[in-house]
Short mmCIF file of C-alpha atoms in Angstrom, two decimals:
data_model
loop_
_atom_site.label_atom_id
_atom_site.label_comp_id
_atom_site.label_asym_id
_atom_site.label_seq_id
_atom_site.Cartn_x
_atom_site.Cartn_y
_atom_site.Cartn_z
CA UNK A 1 -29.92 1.56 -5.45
CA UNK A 2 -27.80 0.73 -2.54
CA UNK A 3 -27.40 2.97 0.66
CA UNK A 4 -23.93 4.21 1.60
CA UNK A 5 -24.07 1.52 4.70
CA UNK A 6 -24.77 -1.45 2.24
CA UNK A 7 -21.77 -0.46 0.20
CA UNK A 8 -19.54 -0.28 3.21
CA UNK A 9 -20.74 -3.35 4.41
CA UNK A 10 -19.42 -5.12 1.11
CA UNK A 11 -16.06 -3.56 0.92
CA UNK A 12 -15.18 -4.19 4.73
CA UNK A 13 -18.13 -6.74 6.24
CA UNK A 14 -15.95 -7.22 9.47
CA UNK A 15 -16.20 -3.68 10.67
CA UNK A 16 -19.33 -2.05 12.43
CA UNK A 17 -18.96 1.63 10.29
CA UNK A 18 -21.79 2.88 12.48
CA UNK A 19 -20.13 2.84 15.91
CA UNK A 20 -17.32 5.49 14.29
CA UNK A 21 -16.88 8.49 14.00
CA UNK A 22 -13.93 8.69 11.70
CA UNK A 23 -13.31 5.68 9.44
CA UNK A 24 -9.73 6.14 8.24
CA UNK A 25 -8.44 7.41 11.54
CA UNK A 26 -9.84 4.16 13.12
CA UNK A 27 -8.17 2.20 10.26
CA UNK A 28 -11.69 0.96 8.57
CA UNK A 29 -10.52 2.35 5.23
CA UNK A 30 -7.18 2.57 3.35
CA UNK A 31 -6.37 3.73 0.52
CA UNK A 32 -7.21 1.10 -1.67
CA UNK A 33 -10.59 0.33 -0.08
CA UNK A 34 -11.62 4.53 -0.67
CA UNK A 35 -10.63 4.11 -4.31
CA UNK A 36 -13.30 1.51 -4.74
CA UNK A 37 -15.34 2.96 -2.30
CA UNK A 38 -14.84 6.29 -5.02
CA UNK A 39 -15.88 3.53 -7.82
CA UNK A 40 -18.72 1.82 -6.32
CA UNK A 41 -20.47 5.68 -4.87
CA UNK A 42 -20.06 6.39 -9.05
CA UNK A 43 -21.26 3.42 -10.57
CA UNK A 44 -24.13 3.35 -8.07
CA UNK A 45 -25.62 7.12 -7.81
CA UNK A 46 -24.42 7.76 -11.53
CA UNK A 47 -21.97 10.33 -10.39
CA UNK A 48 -18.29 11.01 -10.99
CA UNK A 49 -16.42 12.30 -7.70
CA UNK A 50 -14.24 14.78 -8.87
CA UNK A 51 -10.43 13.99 -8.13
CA UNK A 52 -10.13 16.71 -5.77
CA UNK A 53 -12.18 15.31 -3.36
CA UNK A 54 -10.47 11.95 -2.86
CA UNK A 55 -9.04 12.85 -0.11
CA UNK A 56 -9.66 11.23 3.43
CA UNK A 57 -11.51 13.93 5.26
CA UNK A 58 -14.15 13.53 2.54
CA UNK A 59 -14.75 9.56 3.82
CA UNK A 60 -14.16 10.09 7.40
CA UNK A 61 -17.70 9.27 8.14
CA UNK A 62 -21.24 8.74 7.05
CA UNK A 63 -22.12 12.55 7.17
CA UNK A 64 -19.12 13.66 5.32
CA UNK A 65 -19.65 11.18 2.94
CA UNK A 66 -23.45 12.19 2.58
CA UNK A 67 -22.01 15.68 1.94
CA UNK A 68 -19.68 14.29 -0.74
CA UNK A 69 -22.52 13.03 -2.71
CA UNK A 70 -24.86 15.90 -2.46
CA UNK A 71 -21.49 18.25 -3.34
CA UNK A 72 -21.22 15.23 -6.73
CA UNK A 73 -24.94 16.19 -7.43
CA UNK A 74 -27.04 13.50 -5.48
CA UNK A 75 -30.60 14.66 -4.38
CA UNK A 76 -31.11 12.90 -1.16
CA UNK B 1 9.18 14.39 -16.09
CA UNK B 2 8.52 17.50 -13.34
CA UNK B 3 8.89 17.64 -9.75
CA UNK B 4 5.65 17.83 -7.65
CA UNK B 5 5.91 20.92 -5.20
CA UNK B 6 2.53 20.44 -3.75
CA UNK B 7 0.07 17.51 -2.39
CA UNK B 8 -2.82 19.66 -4.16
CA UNK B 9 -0.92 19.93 -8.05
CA UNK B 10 -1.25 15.73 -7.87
CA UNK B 11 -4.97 15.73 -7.17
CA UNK B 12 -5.72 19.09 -9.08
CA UNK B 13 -3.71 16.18 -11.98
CA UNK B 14 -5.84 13.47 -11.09
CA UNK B 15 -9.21 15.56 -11.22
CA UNK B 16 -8.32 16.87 -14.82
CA UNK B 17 -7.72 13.44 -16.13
CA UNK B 18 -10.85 12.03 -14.51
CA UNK B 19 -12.90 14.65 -16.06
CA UNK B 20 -12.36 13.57 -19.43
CA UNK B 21 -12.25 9.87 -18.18
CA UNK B 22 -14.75 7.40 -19.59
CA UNK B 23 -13.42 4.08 -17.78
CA UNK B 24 -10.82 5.65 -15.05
CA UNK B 25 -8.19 3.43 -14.46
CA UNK B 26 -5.43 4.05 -11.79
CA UNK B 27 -2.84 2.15 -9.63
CA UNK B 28 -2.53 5.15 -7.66
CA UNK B 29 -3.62 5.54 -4.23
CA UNK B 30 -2.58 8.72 -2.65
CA UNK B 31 -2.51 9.26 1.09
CA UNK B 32 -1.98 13.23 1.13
CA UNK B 33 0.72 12.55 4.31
CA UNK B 34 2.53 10.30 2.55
CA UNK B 35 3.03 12.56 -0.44
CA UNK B 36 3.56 15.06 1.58
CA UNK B 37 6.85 13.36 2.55
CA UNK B 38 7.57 12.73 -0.79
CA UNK B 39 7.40 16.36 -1.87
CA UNK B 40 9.35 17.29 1.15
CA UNK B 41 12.38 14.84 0.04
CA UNK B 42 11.70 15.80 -3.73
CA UNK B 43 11.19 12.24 -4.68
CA UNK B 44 8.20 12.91 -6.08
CA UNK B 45 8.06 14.09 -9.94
CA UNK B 46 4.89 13.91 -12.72
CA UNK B 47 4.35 14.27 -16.64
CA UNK B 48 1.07 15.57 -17.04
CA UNK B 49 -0.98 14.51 -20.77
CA UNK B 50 -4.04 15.37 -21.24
CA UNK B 51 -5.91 11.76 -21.13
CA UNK B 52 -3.56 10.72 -18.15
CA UNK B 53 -0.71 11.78 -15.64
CA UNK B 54 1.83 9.76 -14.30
CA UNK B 55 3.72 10.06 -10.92
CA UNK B 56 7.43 9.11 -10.58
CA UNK B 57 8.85 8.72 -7.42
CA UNK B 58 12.54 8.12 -6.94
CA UNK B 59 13.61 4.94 -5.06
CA UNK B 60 17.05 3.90 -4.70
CA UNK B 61 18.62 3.60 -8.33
CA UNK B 62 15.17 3.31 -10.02
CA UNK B 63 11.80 5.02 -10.53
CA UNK B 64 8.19 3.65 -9.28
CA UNK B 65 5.69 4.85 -11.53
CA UNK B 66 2.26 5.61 -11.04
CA UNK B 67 -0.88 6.01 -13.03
CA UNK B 68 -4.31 7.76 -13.84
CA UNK B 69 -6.14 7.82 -17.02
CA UNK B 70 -9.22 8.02 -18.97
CA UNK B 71 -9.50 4.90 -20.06
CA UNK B 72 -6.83 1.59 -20.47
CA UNK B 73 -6.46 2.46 -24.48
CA UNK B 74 -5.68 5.66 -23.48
CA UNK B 75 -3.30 4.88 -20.87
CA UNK B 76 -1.61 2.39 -23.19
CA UNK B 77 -0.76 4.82 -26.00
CA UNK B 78 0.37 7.66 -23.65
CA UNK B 79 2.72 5.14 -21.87
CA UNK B 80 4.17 3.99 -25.38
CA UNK B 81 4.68 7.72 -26.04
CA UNK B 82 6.76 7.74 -22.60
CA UNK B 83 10.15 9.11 -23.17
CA UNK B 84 11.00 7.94 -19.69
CA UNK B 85 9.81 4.56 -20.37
CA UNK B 86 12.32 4.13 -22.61
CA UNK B 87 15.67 5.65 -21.11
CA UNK B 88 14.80 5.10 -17.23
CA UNK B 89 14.68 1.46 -14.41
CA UNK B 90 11.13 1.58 -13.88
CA UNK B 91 8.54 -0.96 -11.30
CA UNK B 92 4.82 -0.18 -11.47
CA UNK B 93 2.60 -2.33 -9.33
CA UNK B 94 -0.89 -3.50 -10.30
CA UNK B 95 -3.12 -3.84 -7.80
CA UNK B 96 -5.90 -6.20 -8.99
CA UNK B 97 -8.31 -8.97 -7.57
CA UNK B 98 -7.06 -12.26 -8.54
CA UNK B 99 -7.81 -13.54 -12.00
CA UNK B 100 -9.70 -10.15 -12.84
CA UNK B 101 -11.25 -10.68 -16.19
CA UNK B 102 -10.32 -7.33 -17.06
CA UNK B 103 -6.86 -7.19 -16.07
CA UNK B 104 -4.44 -4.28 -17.34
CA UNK B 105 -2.00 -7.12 -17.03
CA UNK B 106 -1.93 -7.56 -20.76
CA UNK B 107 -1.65 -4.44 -21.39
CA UNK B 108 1.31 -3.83 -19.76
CA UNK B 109 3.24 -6.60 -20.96
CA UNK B 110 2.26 -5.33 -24.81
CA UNK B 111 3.97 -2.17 -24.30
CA UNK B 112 7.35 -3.91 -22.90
CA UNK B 113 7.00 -4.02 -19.00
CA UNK B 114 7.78 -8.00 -17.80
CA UNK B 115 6.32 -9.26 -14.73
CA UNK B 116 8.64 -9.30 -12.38
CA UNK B 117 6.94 -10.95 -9.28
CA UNK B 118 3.41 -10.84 -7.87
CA UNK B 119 2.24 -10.04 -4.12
CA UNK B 120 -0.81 -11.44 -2.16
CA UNK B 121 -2.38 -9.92 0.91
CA UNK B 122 -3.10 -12.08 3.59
CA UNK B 123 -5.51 -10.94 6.14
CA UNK B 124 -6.20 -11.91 9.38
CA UNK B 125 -9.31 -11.16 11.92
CA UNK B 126 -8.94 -10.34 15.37
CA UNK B 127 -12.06 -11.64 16.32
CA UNK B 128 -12.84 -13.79 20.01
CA UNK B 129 -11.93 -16.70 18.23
CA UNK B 130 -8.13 -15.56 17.46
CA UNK B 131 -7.28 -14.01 21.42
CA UNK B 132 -4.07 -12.41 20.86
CA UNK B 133 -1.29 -14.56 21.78
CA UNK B 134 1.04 -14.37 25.41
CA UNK B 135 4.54 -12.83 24.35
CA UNK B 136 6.19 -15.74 26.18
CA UNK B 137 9.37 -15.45 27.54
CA UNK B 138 11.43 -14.00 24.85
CA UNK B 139 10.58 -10.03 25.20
CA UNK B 140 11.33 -8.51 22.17
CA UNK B 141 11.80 -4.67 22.48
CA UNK B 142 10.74 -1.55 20.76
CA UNK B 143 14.05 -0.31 18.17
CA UNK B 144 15.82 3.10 18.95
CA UNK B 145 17.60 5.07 17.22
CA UNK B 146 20.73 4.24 17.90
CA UNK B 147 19.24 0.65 15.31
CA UNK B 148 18.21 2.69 12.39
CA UNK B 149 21.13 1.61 10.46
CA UNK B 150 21.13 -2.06 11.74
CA UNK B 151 17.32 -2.50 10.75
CA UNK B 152 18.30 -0.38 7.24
CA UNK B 153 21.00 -3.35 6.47
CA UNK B 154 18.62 -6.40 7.47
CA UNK B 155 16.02 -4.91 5.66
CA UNK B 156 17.87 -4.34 2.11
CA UNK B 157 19.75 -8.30 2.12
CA UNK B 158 16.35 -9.52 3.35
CA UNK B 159 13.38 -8.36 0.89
CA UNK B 160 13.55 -7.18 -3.01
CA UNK B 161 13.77 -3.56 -3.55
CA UNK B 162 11.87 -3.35 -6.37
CA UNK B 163 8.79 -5.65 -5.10
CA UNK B 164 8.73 -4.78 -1.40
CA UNK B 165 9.40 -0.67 -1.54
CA UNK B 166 11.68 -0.84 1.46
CA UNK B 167 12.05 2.30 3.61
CA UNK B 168 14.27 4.99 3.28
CA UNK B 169 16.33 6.11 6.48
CA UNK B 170 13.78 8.92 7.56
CA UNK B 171 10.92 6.45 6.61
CA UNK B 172 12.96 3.77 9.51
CA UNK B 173 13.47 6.86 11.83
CA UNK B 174 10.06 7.95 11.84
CA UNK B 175 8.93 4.05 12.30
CA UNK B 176 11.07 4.17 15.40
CA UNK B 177 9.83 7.42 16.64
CA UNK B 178 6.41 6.08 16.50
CA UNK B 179 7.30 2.58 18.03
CA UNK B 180 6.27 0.58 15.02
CA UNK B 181 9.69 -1.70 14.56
CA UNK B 182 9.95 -4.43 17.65
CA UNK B 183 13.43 -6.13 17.49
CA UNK B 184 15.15 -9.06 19.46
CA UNK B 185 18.69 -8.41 19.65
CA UNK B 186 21.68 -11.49 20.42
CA UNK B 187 24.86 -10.56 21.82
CA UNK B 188 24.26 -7.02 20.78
CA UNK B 189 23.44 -7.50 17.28
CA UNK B 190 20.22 -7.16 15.71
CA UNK B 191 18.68 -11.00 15.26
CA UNK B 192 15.15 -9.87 14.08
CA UNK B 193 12.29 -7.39 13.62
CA UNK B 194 8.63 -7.01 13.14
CA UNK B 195 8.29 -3.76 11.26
CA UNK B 196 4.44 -2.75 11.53
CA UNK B 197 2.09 0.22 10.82
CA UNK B 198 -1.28 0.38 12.64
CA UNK B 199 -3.84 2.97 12.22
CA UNK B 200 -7.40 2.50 13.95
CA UNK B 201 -8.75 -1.24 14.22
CA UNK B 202 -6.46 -2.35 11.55
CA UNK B 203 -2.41 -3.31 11.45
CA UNK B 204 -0.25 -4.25 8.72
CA UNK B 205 3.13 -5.93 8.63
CA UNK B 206 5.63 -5.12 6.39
CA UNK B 207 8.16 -6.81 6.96
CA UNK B 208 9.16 -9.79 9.30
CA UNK B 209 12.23 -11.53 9.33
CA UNK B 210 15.21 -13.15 11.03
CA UNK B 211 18.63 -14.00 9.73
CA UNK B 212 19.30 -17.95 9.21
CA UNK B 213 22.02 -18.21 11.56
CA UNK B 214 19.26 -17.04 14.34
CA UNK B 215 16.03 -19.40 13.02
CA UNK B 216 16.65 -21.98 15.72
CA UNK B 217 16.14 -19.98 18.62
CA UNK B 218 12.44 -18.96 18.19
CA UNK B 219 12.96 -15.47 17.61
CA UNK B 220 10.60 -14.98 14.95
CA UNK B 221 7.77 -16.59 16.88
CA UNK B 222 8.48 -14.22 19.84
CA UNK B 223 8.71 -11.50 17.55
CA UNK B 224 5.07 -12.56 16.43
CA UNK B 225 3.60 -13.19 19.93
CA UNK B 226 4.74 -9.80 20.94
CA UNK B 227 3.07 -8.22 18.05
CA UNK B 228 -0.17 -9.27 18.53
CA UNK B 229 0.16 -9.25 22.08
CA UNK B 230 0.76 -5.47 22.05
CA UNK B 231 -2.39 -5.04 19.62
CA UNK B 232 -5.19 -7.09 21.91
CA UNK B 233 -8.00 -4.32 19.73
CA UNK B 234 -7.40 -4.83 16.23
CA UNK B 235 -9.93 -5.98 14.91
CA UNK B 236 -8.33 -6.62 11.06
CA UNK B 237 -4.33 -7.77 10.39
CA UNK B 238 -3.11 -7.55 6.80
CA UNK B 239 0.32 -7.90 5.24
CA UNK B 240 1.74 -8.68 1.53
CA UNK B 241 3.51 -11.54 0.79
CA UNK B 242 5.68 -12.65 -2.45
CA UNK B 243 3.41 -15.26 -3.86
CA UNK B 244 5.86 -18.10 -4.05
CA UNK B 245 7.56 -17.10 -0.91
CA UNK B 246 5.63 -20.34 0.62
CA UNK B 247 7.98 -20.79 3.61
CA UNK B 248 6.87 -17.42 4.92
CA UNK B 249 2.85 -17.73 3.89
CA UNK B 250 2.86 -21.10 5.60
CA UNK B 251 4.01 -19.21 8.87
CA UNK B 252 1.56 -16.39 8.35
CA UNK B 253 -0.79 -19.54 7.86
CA UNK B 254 0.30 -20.95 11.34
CA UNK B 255 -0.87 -17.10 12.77
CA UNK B 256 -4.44 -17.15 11.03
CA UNK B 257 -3.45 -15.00 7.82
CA UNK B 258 -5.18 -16.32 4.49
CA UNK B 259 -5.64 -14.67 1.51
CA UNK B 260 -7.87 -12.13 0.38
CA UNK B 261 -7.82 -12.54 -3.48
CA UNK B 262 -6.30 -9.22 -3.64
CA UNK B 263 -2.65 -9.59 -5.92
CA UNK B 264 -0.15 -6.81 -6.69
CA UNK B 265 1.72 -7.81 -9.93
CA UNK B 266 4.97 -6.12 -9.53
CA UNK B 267 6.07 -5.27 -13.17
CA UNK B 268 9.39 -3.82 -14.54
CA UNK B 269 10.57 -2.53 -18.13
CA UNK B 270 13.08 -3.31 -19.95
CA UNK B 271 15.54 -1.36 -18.47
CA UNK B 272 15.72 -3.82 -15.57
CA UNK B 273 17.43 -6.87 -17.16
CA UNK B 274 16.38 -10.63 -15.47
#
């Protein structure tokens, strides 16, 4: 199973996720790369992130992210 | 088809459809802002079934149309059960990798929509090894709004409506309020413009052109030099191009863009005649 870093690092390799603290303010994400961001988090922890949570503050960063998943049902 | 009051009623939609979804499948990407301003200029309407829901927004003299459902069989038969489909202009883009082996393409063309055109994005890096470029001598200056109209009319005889979802005025004014349209003018009248959104690390242009009668006198490259000269700390340029538009991806060639295997098929029914 991948870690949320590794499947950051696939959809945008250029950008170094860990030196911010909000990825869609500082333009790391757009829309299109949190929909498959929204994919890939599903297909890889066997989860399905409900609808209502695709919204940016939920991928602003690694924490809220982390929350995301535990919110979807991941034990971490 | 109903209008959308609320940013929440499209992803309260969304979440009902992906509950039941076995193989979601969407060319919707919401940015709640963006809505937002759709709601608040009631452009934004959806038809809600229970194995998908479809956004319409209005634009100009025909509807985009957006997608969410279960699965693509799914979303096939519920958009041949479309009364809409059948009575209304309607453009839906695909956004896809290139050559994806499991393309909705087909799809959509067995249930009447025609391609129409496709897109590419180009990307560039603004790494060390592209140092953003001097602005030279030609100083191309931020629009006002005393150009909203101008840059309106160059936009709409330069780019395709349906492929390039141009701006509406308040879309222009608020690009202007937030300095995102640089402009050369010549003897008073607009000669070109770099209209541009940046957000973080990354920047995107939408559109970039000059008028023939001005191509001689360099304006475009000045437009270009002043761009990235005025964004020295992206770290990630992206635009989309028409895909046999070659004149204009050579020049985005000449700047560092290349593709990124990401294509938007723009698609249209049959309401739109060829």
């Amino acid at each position: 199973m991948k870690t949320v870093a590794e499947i950051l690092k696939e959809i945008r390799p250029e950008f170094d996720f860990a030196a911010s603290k909000d990825f869609i303010a500082d333009g790391m994400l757009d829309s299109f790369d949190v929909v498959t961001l929204v994919a890939m988090l599903d297909k890889n922890f066997g989860i399905s992130i409900q609808g209502v949570d695709i919204v940016p503050e939920n991928f602003k960063n690694y924490e809220m992210i982390e929350a995301l998943l535990r919110k979807s049902g991941v034990k971490q | 088809m109903q209008p959308v009051d609320t940013v929440n009623q499209v992803f309260t939609a969304i979440q009902q459809v992906k509950t039941n979804a076995t193989a979601f499948c969407t060319n919707f990407f919401p940015v709640p802002q963006k809505l937002q301003s759709w709601i608040d200029h009631r452009e934004l309407f959806c038809e809600d079934h229970s194995e998908a829901v479809f956004f319409f927004r209005k634009d100009r003299d025909f509807w985009r149309i957006f997608f969410c459902a279960t699965n693509t069989g799914k979303l096939k038969q519920e958009l041949m059960d479309l009364p809409d489909l059948k009575t209304k202009s309607m453009v839906m883009d695909l956004i896809e990798r290139e050559a994806a082996p499991d393309s909705s393409l087909p799809i959509m063309e067995s249930i009447g929509f025609r391609l129409y055109t496709r897109l590419h994005r180009l990307v560039r890096p603004g790494s060390p090894a592209s140092q953003p470029l001097s602005s030279g001598s030609l100083q191309p200056v931020y629009a006002g709004n005393e150009d909203i109209q101008a840059v309106s009319d160059m936009l709409n005889v330069s780019f395709d409506h349906y492929a390039e979802q141009l701006p509406a005025i308040f879309e222009i004014a608020a690009a202007i309020n937030n300095r995102q349209i640089l402009m050369i003018k010549h003897a008073r009248t607009l000669a070109g413009l770099l209209f541009f959104e940046t957000q973080g690390v990354t920047s995107t242009i939408r559109y970039w052109v000059v008028p023939e009668k001005f191509r001689t006198l360099r304006y475009g490259s000045a437009l270009m030099r002043a761009y990235f000269a005025a964004h020295a700390a992206i770290q990630r340029f992206n635009l989309w191009v028409i895909a046999d538009n070659q004149p204009a991806i050579l020049r985005y060639q000449h700047y560092g863009y290349a593709s990124d295997k990401l294509v938007d098929h723009v698609l249209v029914n049959k309401m739109i005649r060829e």
